[in-house]
Amino acid sequence: MNATLQKMKDYLMAEETWLDLGIVLVKILVILLLTTIVVRVGKSIIKKLFLVRQKSPLGYSERRQNTLEKLLQNILANVVYFTAIIAILSTFGINVVGLLAGAGIVGLAVGFGAQSLVKDIITGFFIIFEDQFAVGDQVQIGTANGIVQEIGLRTTKVKSYTGELHIIPNGTITVVINYSIYNSLALIDVSVSPETNIPALEKNIQEFLKELPSKYEDLVKPPSFLGVQSFDATEIVVRITAETIPTKQAGVARKVRRDLKEFLEQKGFQIS
Amino acid sequence: MNATLQKMKDYLMAEETWLDLGIVLVKILVILLLTTIVVRVGKSIIKKLFLVRQKSPLGYSERRQNTLEKLLQNILANVVYFTAIIAILSTFGINVVGLLAGAGIVGLAVGFGAQSLVKDIITGFFIIFEDQFAVGDQVQIGTANGIVQEIGLRTTKVKSYTGELHIIPNGTITVVINYSIYNSLALIDVSVSPETNIPALEKNIQEFLKELPSKYEDLVKPPSFLGVQSFDATEIVVRITAETIPTKQAGVARKVRRDLKEFLEQKGFQIS
Amino acid sequence: MNATLQKMKDYLMAEETWLDLGIVLVKILVILLLTTIVVRVGKSIIKKLFLVRQKSPLGYSERRQNTLEKLLQNILANVVYFTAIIAILSTFGINVVGLLAGAGIVGLAVGFGAQSLVKDIITGFFIIFEDQFAVGDQVQIGTANGIVQEIGLRTTKVKSYTGELHIIPNGTITVVINYSIYNSLALIDVSVSPETNIPALEKNIQEFLKELPSKYEDLVKPPSFLGVQSFDATEIVVRITAETIPTKQAGVARKVRRDLKEFLEQKGFQIS
Amino acid sequence: MNATLQKMKDYLMAEETWLDLGIVLVKILVILLLTTIVVRVGKSIIKKLFLVRQKSPLGYSERRQNTLEKLLQNILANVVYFTAIIAILSTFGINVVGLLAGAGIVGLAVGFGAQSLVKDIITGFFIIFEDQFAVGDQVQIGTANGIVQEIGLRTTKVKSYTGELHIIPNGTITVVINYSIYNSLALIDVSVSPETNIPALEKNIQEFLKELPSKYEDLVKPPSFLGVQSFDATEIVVRITAETIPTKQAGVARKVRRDLKEFLEQKGFQIS
Amino acid sequence: MNATLQKMKDYLMAEETWLDLGIVLVKILVILLLTTIVVRVGKSIIKKLFLVRQKSPLGYSERRQNTLEKLLQNILANVVYFTAIIAILSTFGINVVGLLAGAGIVGLAVGFGAQSLVKDIITGFFIIFEDQFAVGDQVQIGTANGIVQEIGLRTTKVKSYTGELHIIPNGTITVVINYSIYNSLALIDVSVSPETNIPALEKNIQEFLKELPSKYEDLVKPPSFLGVQSFDATEIVVRITAETIPTKQAGVARKVRRDLKEFLEQKGFQIS
Amino acid sequence: MNATLQKMKDYLMAEETWLDLGIVLVKILVILLLTTIVVRVGKSIIKKLFLVRQKSPLGYSERRQNTLEKLLQNILANVVYFTAIIAILSTFGINVVGLLAGAGIVGLAVGFGAQSLVKDIITGFFIIFEDQFAVGDQVQIGTANGIVQEIGLRTTKVKSYTGELHIIPNGTITVVINYSIYNSLALIDVSVSPETNIPALEKNIQEFLKELPSKYEDLVKPPSFLGVQSFDATEIVVRITAETIPTKQAGVARKVRRDLKEFLEQKGFQIS
Amino acid sequence: MNATLQKMKDYLMAEETWLDLGIVLVKILVILLLTTIVVRVGKSIIKKLFLVRQKSPLGYSERRQNTLEKLLQNILANVVYFTAIIAILSTFGINVVGLLAGAGIVGLAVGFGAQSLVKDIITGFFIIFEDQFAVGDQVQIGTANGIVQEIGLRTTKVKSYTGELHIIPNGTITVVINYSIYNSLALIDVSVSPETNIPALEKNIQEFLKELPSKYEDLVKPPSFLGVQSFDATEIVVRITAETIPTKQAGVARKVRRDLKEFLEQKGFQIS
């Protein structure tokens, strides 16, 4: 017992102990410094490379180039930080690679625990390969709905309309809804009183709809009058659909709704 | 310490370092260029092959040929991009195949992590083998409802009515609802006042229904009057069913509902 | 670098390259042609075999023979298509069987990824062995409710009342509800005003129910009057149950409800 | 190429090919015939064995004997059908047992895929060992509620009150609710007007409850008056509980409710 | 072909075949007979052992002894039945132990399939070790709420208030709510009209609460008046809490509520 | 057959059989006796060790010492009971350790089945290491909300406000909400009539809030008036927040609400 | 038997037994003492290191330095406590490392059971690498919403607005919503009476909105008037959006809503 304590005391009192500790600390500081420099310089080089993209012989669309720029920055940062961690652990004498290669219980646990990491990276590659979505697209992934900010090796970042940033591990992305590929369709339901003359209403609304595309450029073609959606003793509901350029359906619906209200009141139809 | 820094400095200053880096960059550019050309040319060849499909000796239906065209393009792109990635990693000296073959913790993690990828491909093959759905069909897969745009190796793309593109990993597809195989059935419920003479109502509605198929060609046969669905102190609900060609039930229901309202009001029945 | 490009160019320019490609294409076309012929001829042979089923020495019920006919066609198609895929991959020089037999990371991933495929087939066999349901039965599997169209090796197809085809992987089938085995029971609740004389009402309804089986042949026996289900200040609810032949309860309930309304009004009871 | 086609043609034209095919078909027919006979004869033997059960030296209760009869028939059918499948596959030259014994990717996939099959059988044995429920009991398993029809090796069949047959894989059975072991308790809530004299009401109801067991034999003992469950400005709710023989609580509650309504109206209490 | 049939016929006709079958049947009957006897005798011995528990030197509480009695009976039955199954399978020449020891696909599947069985037993042991609940306690496990009837090796049985028996595999038991360890707390909310004088109400209720423990012995101490829980234009809600002996809170709340109503009406407070 | 029965009879009749059985029973009784004594003595020693904690050189907080006391008692009981089980099984000749060490199907199943046990212990250690919560803290774990009673090796016990004891396996604990670390915030919403003068209301309420901390010591500082939360045609809702010492927010809110009602009525504001 | 008891007695009576026990206890106390000292001293050293951060050559942002400070303290505590546990177990003669290295059933169970531990640590590293969130950010993780207090090796601590501390294992963190990165958007809906003149309302509101940024510094730019969100017979709803600095949207919305109410009433618009 006393021997052990004595040895411990000797160890703590020896000059080399503190010298070693100092060297380790300096090494760590140098590693951190290098890491920071490399990441910053690397990111700005990548940014500049993509500034000349119009002349790029590869002819990738601008949409994909945005994605690649962010991805390359993300890969760079991951590789550098990961290398730094291994280097720091090495200064403490921990041989990470040897640890991982040794098959044993630790290895088993790591193998199972790292599953979702591997799944994140595989899924991430496929999202970019298959061009499921690109930086700047409006998407819905699970409950997150917004504009894609970055597609990284392990996570995708989506900024919602109200400003929250959703950080989503790629491996948890299954069904993706992309609003930016095809034209959108606005649904506009109008309730009129049950005494309304439906054919007259239909004729009036159709004339009104014809003039809309000249007014709103987000409209791809004149909205169409679908017909009576439902009717009961208190109201008749008619439905209009309007094709707009991608993701503009809410704004168009808001404007059409306002104009239509005014128009129907002018024509003497009673809104219920 | 100093020795290490000196070596690092020497490495960074040496001409070969930068020459190597340049060659690597040129190689990557060439690979990307080739990839883009091969995918574009390949896709247009596949497109042309399918333009002559009427004369095809295989006699596949047009529906399946649409599917195969999109699938072949998807397989081509996947194979080419995947090859490109391995080639780029090789220029950095990373031996991907060797890495995968080596059994160890990394291998274990990759094996587990790649499960869902393999499952995607297996399920994708079976969707096409068993002709569960084809490009152009209206389907519901999970919460995604719309027209199939593409069935790929790993994902299926479905475009909804309102324009969103749903990108669904094949492995997450379990129950599929296909609306385009069989005729659809429109359910039309009408509420009348509780004082209504039911037999008279029935007779009138049945006469009205007989004339409908000549008016609407989406109707497969005259709709049938099912009878009283429920009754209480405030209303009697009667149900009509109409068989239509696939996916046209909503439009037919909307038109039948409008005509029926007009007809019942003419005949003096009170709608509640 | 140049050497590699030169080799690539030589390879692309050489006559054999294009000849080989042509032979591969011809082989694939022949395989596809054969596949189509074998599947079509095989399916019609199976169909004819089952046309003579009345004389079949095995004495299987017609219900099971329907199931077997569809199953055999499904097995035939699966086996032929699967063979075709392996043949096509062989023309590209990919040795599928060798790939599967080699144990490694790919093998591990395939083993895990193929789990659900194996589970589909095992569950499918048991569904047919245990006669859980047959082609033509009305069943509910998960949220899919309808008539079974086909029980295949990997999927079961159920057509709903409104015309959608549900394609369900067998492995995801757990609890099955089969409506076609036993007689069904229609529940008919009637609300009368709280001042109603319950014993008189009971006596009247019971007489009314006795005459029903002669009127509706789907009724197995006279419906029975269960009694007062609930009562409060605004209504008394009485319940009637009617045993019908399988799956006919909705139609019978609709007719009994209509007749009962007429009968009670005649007898002077007030429906609330 | 031509050589391959020629070989294929020779094979198809050769007399042995068709003879072999014929023999295979005959073998399959014989196997199917034998299977059918063995299952039918076996099932009727098992049925007869259990007809003499009163004299059985084992003294098992009738409830357990019902279960065993159905179980033995199920085991017999499974064993025979399974043997038949292996025999049929053997006629095609597929060595099932060898396939299963060979450890490889197929084996791995089968091992994983067969998990739920093994789990079904293990759980099934324990259901019968532990006498969790028997054929004829009313149980609730997941969302299925009804009378147990059969407990098999792999599935349990439950027939609901309205006639649907629920087929439940044993492995998915976790919590079982058995209604047939203990006496049931009917809960009867009565709302009276807030001006009611509670002690008088209590005294009257208690007298009324004493006479009930002589009237309804499903009642185990006189129901008890629990007291005021809740009160507010519009009503006072009192609760009565009635112990009945297993599963008869709904019928008893319906009758007690009707009698109680009549009784309270006679005594002049106002039901709200 | 004929040779096979002939061999089969010879086998079926031979006297030894039927003799062997007879011996097997007799063996099975003897095994079943012995099983029944051993289980019955064993269970009654265990019951008698626990009748002398007051003198037991181990000094276990009565609560734990109830649990142990049921557990030992359950273990005995499981061990005996399991032995019987293995013995019966042996009479058919199936070597169960050898089968289990042989590592192969069957072994793999069994290993995976038996997971939940092992988990049941491990969890069961810990429930008893840690005295989570005992026979006679009122518990809530998942959706099952009632009195514990038996804690077995594999399942726990809970009888609900209305008489259903819930049979719960131990492995599915995670969070357990035990109502029988600590005193219970009844929450009694009373709504009074918004014009009420709160301090006067508080003083009156507190006097009323002081006299309650002498009236109801389930009350551990006088209930306490917590104060105003919420108020709006139509009512003021005040809350009273009453500590009772375990599981008696519902009955006490019912009685206190009735007395309080009477008391407040006497004192002239208006209940809303 | 007879030989086997004879051997069995000889075995049952032999004196050694019964002697052995007697010795086994005595051994078990001694083991149970020792177990009970060791656990009781050990627990009281641990209790006494912690009574002198004020002088403890380790300087752990009282909160952590409570946790350690319960934990050590739990570890002691687990170790002793586990040893006893192995000793009892050994008296029956079952070599538990050898069984566990033998790799085979049983081992595989145990390995998988024991996963959740291992996970419980690992998670338990981390809960104590990281001081996530201590005995006496108010926490919410899943749906269980209450005071922590004990943190054991395998389970955590939480007693809810109304007296139920929740027994939670540590492995199922993921997100923990600890109410006892930081001050709590009471939210108090007040609805006033839409005609109210908001600035006057704000000024009055703020004066009222300043005097509160002197009245209620659970209040950390004067509550603050947040402003108008929502308004419509029928009411204006204003919100007040009050910081209190941990877990006292409900009581404070109740008192502030009562005082505020009185204050606003005095000042003539109309509560809606 | 007696021999065993005698040996046990001898062991308990021997002086060395108690001496050994004493030494073990002293060792444990010393270990605990050292652990406490090292953790305290280490944490204060880390705190001091970060006090000089402004001069740090690494140039990390203050936000990241907060995170690193907490992380380093957490790592230190984990490493020291873990070492202490292994040291204490060693004093009892349990060789933990040897136990973990030995592959067997225990190893298998530990490997599986430790999965989630490994997953926690891997995910934790990536949260910090990728700067998903930092100490001080407002985030939503699952159902926990609040300010990040600490990101540790295994858990993240989030303090909610009302004072609860959520302790979340890193491995259960999937989608993270970070409110502190981008500006927030407040949505303010106002209902006016259906007779309102919309263009006049729009003009007035827009003027009102222009003056707001000078009043509230949390507003990044003047809020914008989106238009009519919906209209029916009872109200017209118009929507205003206001961009604010991160996480300030609720407070701004409350103030704008109050001012707008006042403004509209002054201008004579009727709020419904």
PDB file of N, CA and C in Angstrom, chain D residues 99-131:
ATOM      1  N   LEU D  99     -29.484 -27.831 -48.681  1.00  0.00           N
ATOM      2  CA  LEU D  99     -29.464 -26.376 -48.838  1.00  0.00           C
ATOM      3  C   LEU D  99     -29.477 -25.681 -47.485  1.00  0.00           C
ATOM      4  N   LEU D 100     -30.338 -26.220 -46.587  1.00  0.00           N
ATOM      5  CA  LEU D 100     -30.453 -25.601 -45.274  1.00  0.00           C
ATOM      6  C   LEU D 100     -29.193 -25.796 -44.450  1.00  0.00           C
ATOM      7  N   ALA D 101     -28.570 -26.989 -44.606  1.00  0.00           N
ATOM      8  CA  ALA D 101     -27.400 -27.295 -43.800  1.00  0.00           C
ATOM      9  C   ALA D 101     -26.190 -26.489 -44.243  1.00  0.00           C
ATOM     10  N   GLY D 102     -26.115 -26.190 -45.519  1.00  0.00           N
ATOM     11  CA  GLY D 102     -24.970 -25.446 -46.024  1.00  0.00           C
ATOM     12  C   GLY D 102     -24.969 -24.030 -45.490  1.00  0.00           C
ATOM     13  N   ALA D 103     -23.899 -23.687 -44.780  1.00  0.00           N
ATOM     14  CA  ALA D 103     -23.839 -22.340 -44.224  1.00  0.00           C
ATOM     15  C   ALA D 103     -23.263 -21.404 -45.265  1.00  0.00           C
ATOM     16  N   GLY D 104     -23.974 -20.366 -45.567  1.00  0.00           N
ATOM     17  CA  GLY D 104     -23.524 -19.404 -46.550  1.00  0.00           C
ATOM     18  C   GLY D 104     -24.457 -18.231 -46.501  1.00  0.00           C
ATOM     19  N   ILE D 105     -24.468 -17.456 -47.546  1.00  0.00           N
ATOM     20  CA  ILE D 105     -25.341 -16.283 -47.532  1.00  0.00           C
ATOM     21  C   ILE D 105     -26.800 -16.692 -47.517  1.00  0.00           C
ATOM     22  N   VAL D 106     -27.131 -17.723 -48.362  1.00  0.00           N
ATOM     23  CA  VAL D 106     -28.503 -18.188 -48.378  1.00  0.00           C
ATOM     24  C   VAL D 106     -28.899 -18.657 -46.982  1.00  0.00           C
ATOM     25  N   GLY D 107     -27.982 -19.398 -46.358  1.00  0.00           N
ATOM     26  CA  GLY D 107     -28.259 -19.895 -45.013  1.00  0.00           C
ATOM     27  C   GLY D 107     -28.474 -18.764 -44.034  1.00  0.00           C
ATOM     28  N   LEU D 108     -27.620 -17.763 -44.121  1.00  0.00           N
ATOM     29  CA  LEU D 108     -27.742 -16.612 -43.230  1.00  0.00           C
ATOM     30  C   LEU D 108     -29.108 -15.948 -43.394  1.00  0.00           C
ATOM     31  N   ALA D 109     -29.446 -15.717 -44.668  1.00  0.00           N
ATOM     32  CA  ALA D 109     -30.720 -15.050 -44.941  1.00  0.00           C
ATOM     33  C   ALA D 109     -31.883 -15.890 -44.433  1.00  0.00           C
ATOM     34  N   VAL D 110     -31.796 -17.219 -44.661  1.00  0.00           N
ATOM     35  CA  VAL D 110     -32.879 -18.081 -44.192  1.00  0.00           C
ATOM     36  C   VAL D 110     -32.942 -18.064 -42.670  1.00  0.00           C
ATOM     37  N   GLY D 111     -31.770 -18.118 -42.046  1.00  0.00           N
ATOM     38  CA  GLY D 111     -31.743 -18.110 -40.588  1.00  0.00           C
ATOM     39  C   GLY D 111     -32.424 -16.879 -40.025  1.00  0.00           C
ATOM     40  N   PHE D 112     -32.113 -15.746 -40.616  1.00  0.00           N
ATOM     41  CA  PHE D 112     -32.744 -14.525 -40.127  1.00  0.00           C
ATOM     42  C   PHE D 112     -34.225 -14.491 -40.480  1.00  0.00           C
ATOM     43  N   GLY D 113     -34.526 -14.877 -41.723  1.00  0.00           N
ATOM     44  CA  GLY D 113     -35.913 -14.822 -42.183  1.00  0.00           C
ATOM     45  C   GLY D 113     -36.824 -15.763 -41.434  1.00  0.00           C
ATOM     46  N   ALA D 114     -36.254 -16.870 -40.915  1.00  0.00           N
ATOM     47  CA  ALA D 114     -37.080 -17.873 -40.255  1.00  0.00           C
ATOM     48  C   ALA D 114     -37.293 -17.582 -38.786  1.00  0.00           C
ATOM     49  N   GLN D 115     -36.662 -16.527 -38.304  1.00  0.00           N
ATOM     50  CA  GLN D 115     -36.827 -16.159 -36.892  1.00  0.00           C
ATOM     51  C   GLN D 115     -38.268 -16.145 -36.440  1.00  0.00           C
ATOM     52  N   SER D 116     -39.101 -15.448 -37.235  1.00  0.00           N
ATOM     53  CA  SER D 116     -40.465 -15.251 -36.746  1.00  0.00           C
ATOM     54  C   SER D 116     -41.240 -16.569 -36.792  1.00  0.00           C
ATOM     55  N   LEU D 117     -40.825 -17.481 -37.703  1.00  0.00           N
ATOM     56  CA  LEU D 117     -41.454 -18.805 -37.727  1.00  0.00           C
ATOM     57  C   LEU D 117     -41.139 -19.548 -36.432  1.00  0.00           C
ATOM     58  N   VAL D 118     -39.854 -19.566 -36.053  1.00  0.00           N
ATOM     59  CA  VAL D 118     -39.454 -20.245 -34.821  1.00  0.00           C
ATOM     60  C   VAL D 118     -40.137 -19.608 -33.617  1.00  0.00           C
ATOM     61  N   LYS D 119     -40.206 -18.302 -33.620  1.00  0.00           N
ATOM     62  CA  LYS D 119     -40.830 -17.596 -32.498  1.00  0.00           C
ATOM     63  C   LYS D 119     -42.312 -17.952 -32.388  1.00  0.00           C
ATOM     64  N   ASP D 120     -42.977 -18.095 -33.565  1.00  0.00           N
ATOM     65  CA  ASP D 120     -44.379 -18.513 -33.566  1.00  0.00           C
ATOM     66  C   ASP D 120     -44.543 -19.855 -32.854  1.00  0.00           C
ATOM     67  N   ILE D 121     -43.680 -20.821 -33.213  1.00  0.00           N
ATOM     68  CA  ILE D 121     -43.833 -22.172 -32.670  1.00  0.00           C
ATOM     69  C   ILE D 121     -43.539 -22.183 -31.172  1.00  0.00           C
ATOM     70  N   ILE D 122     -42.452 -21.493 -30.753  1.00  0.00           N
ATOM     71  CA  ILE D 122     -42.109 -21.465 -29.329  1.00  0.00           C
ATOM     72  C   ILE D 122     -43.244 -20.826 -28.527  1.00  0.00           C
ATOM     73  N   THR D 123     -43.738 -19.703 -28.998  1.00  0.00           N
ATOM     74  CA  THR D 123     -44.818 -19.029 -28.280  1.00  0.00           C
ATOM     75  C   THR D 123     -46.064 -19.894 -28.244  1.00  0.00           C
ATOM     76  N   GLY D 124     -46.332 -20.600 -29.351  1.00  0.00           N
ATOM     77  CA  GLY D 124     -47.499 -21.477 -29.407  1.00  0.00           C
ATOM     78  C   GLY D 124     -47.429 -22.565 -28.351  1.00  0.00           C
ATOM     79  N   PHE D 125     -46.247 -23.216 -28.229  1.00  0.00           N
ATOM     80  CA  PHE D 125     -46.108 -24.258 -27.216  1.00  0.00           C
ATOM     81  C   PHE D 125     -46.406 -23.700 -25.826  1.00  0.00           C
ATOM     82  N   PHE D 126     -45.890 -22.502 -25.530  1.00  0.00           N
ATOM     83  CA  PHE D 126     -46.074 -21.962 -24.194  1.00  0.00           C
ATOM     84  C   PHE D 126     -47.517 -21.574 -23.918  1.00  0.00           C
ATOM     85  N   ILE D 127     -48.224 -21.123 -24.956  1.00  0.00           N
ATOM     86  CA  ILE D 127     -49.640 -20.799 -24.759  1.00  0.00           C
ATOM     87  C   ILE D 127     -50.395 -22.020 -24.281  1.00  0.00           C
ATOM     88  N   ILE D 128     -50.050 -23.190 -24.860  1.00  0.00           N
ATOM     89  CA  ILE D 128     -50.760 -24.410 -24.496  1.00  0.00           C
ATOM     90  C   ILE D 128     -50.254 -24.949 -23.157  1.00  0.00           C
ATOM     91  N   PHE D 129     -48.929 -24.968 -22.947  1.00  0.00           N
ATOM     92  CA  PHE D 129     -48.355 -25.420 -21.672  1.00  0.00           C
ATOM     93  C   PHE D 129     -48.974 -24.675 -20.506  1.00  0.00           C
ATOM     94  N   GLU D 130     -48.940 -23.347 -20.628  1.00  0.00           N
ATOM     95  CA  GLU D 130     -49.339 -22.505 -19.504  1.00  0.00           C
ATOM     96  C   GLU D 130     -50.843 -22.317 -19.469  1.00  0.00           C
ATOM     97  N   ASP D 131     -51.551 -22.947 -20.413  1.00  0.00           N
ATOM     98  CA  ASP D 131     -53.005 -22.867 -20.433  1.00  0.00           C
ATOM     99  C   ASP D 131     -53.472 -21.415 -20.400  1.00  0.00           C
TER     100      ASP D 131
END
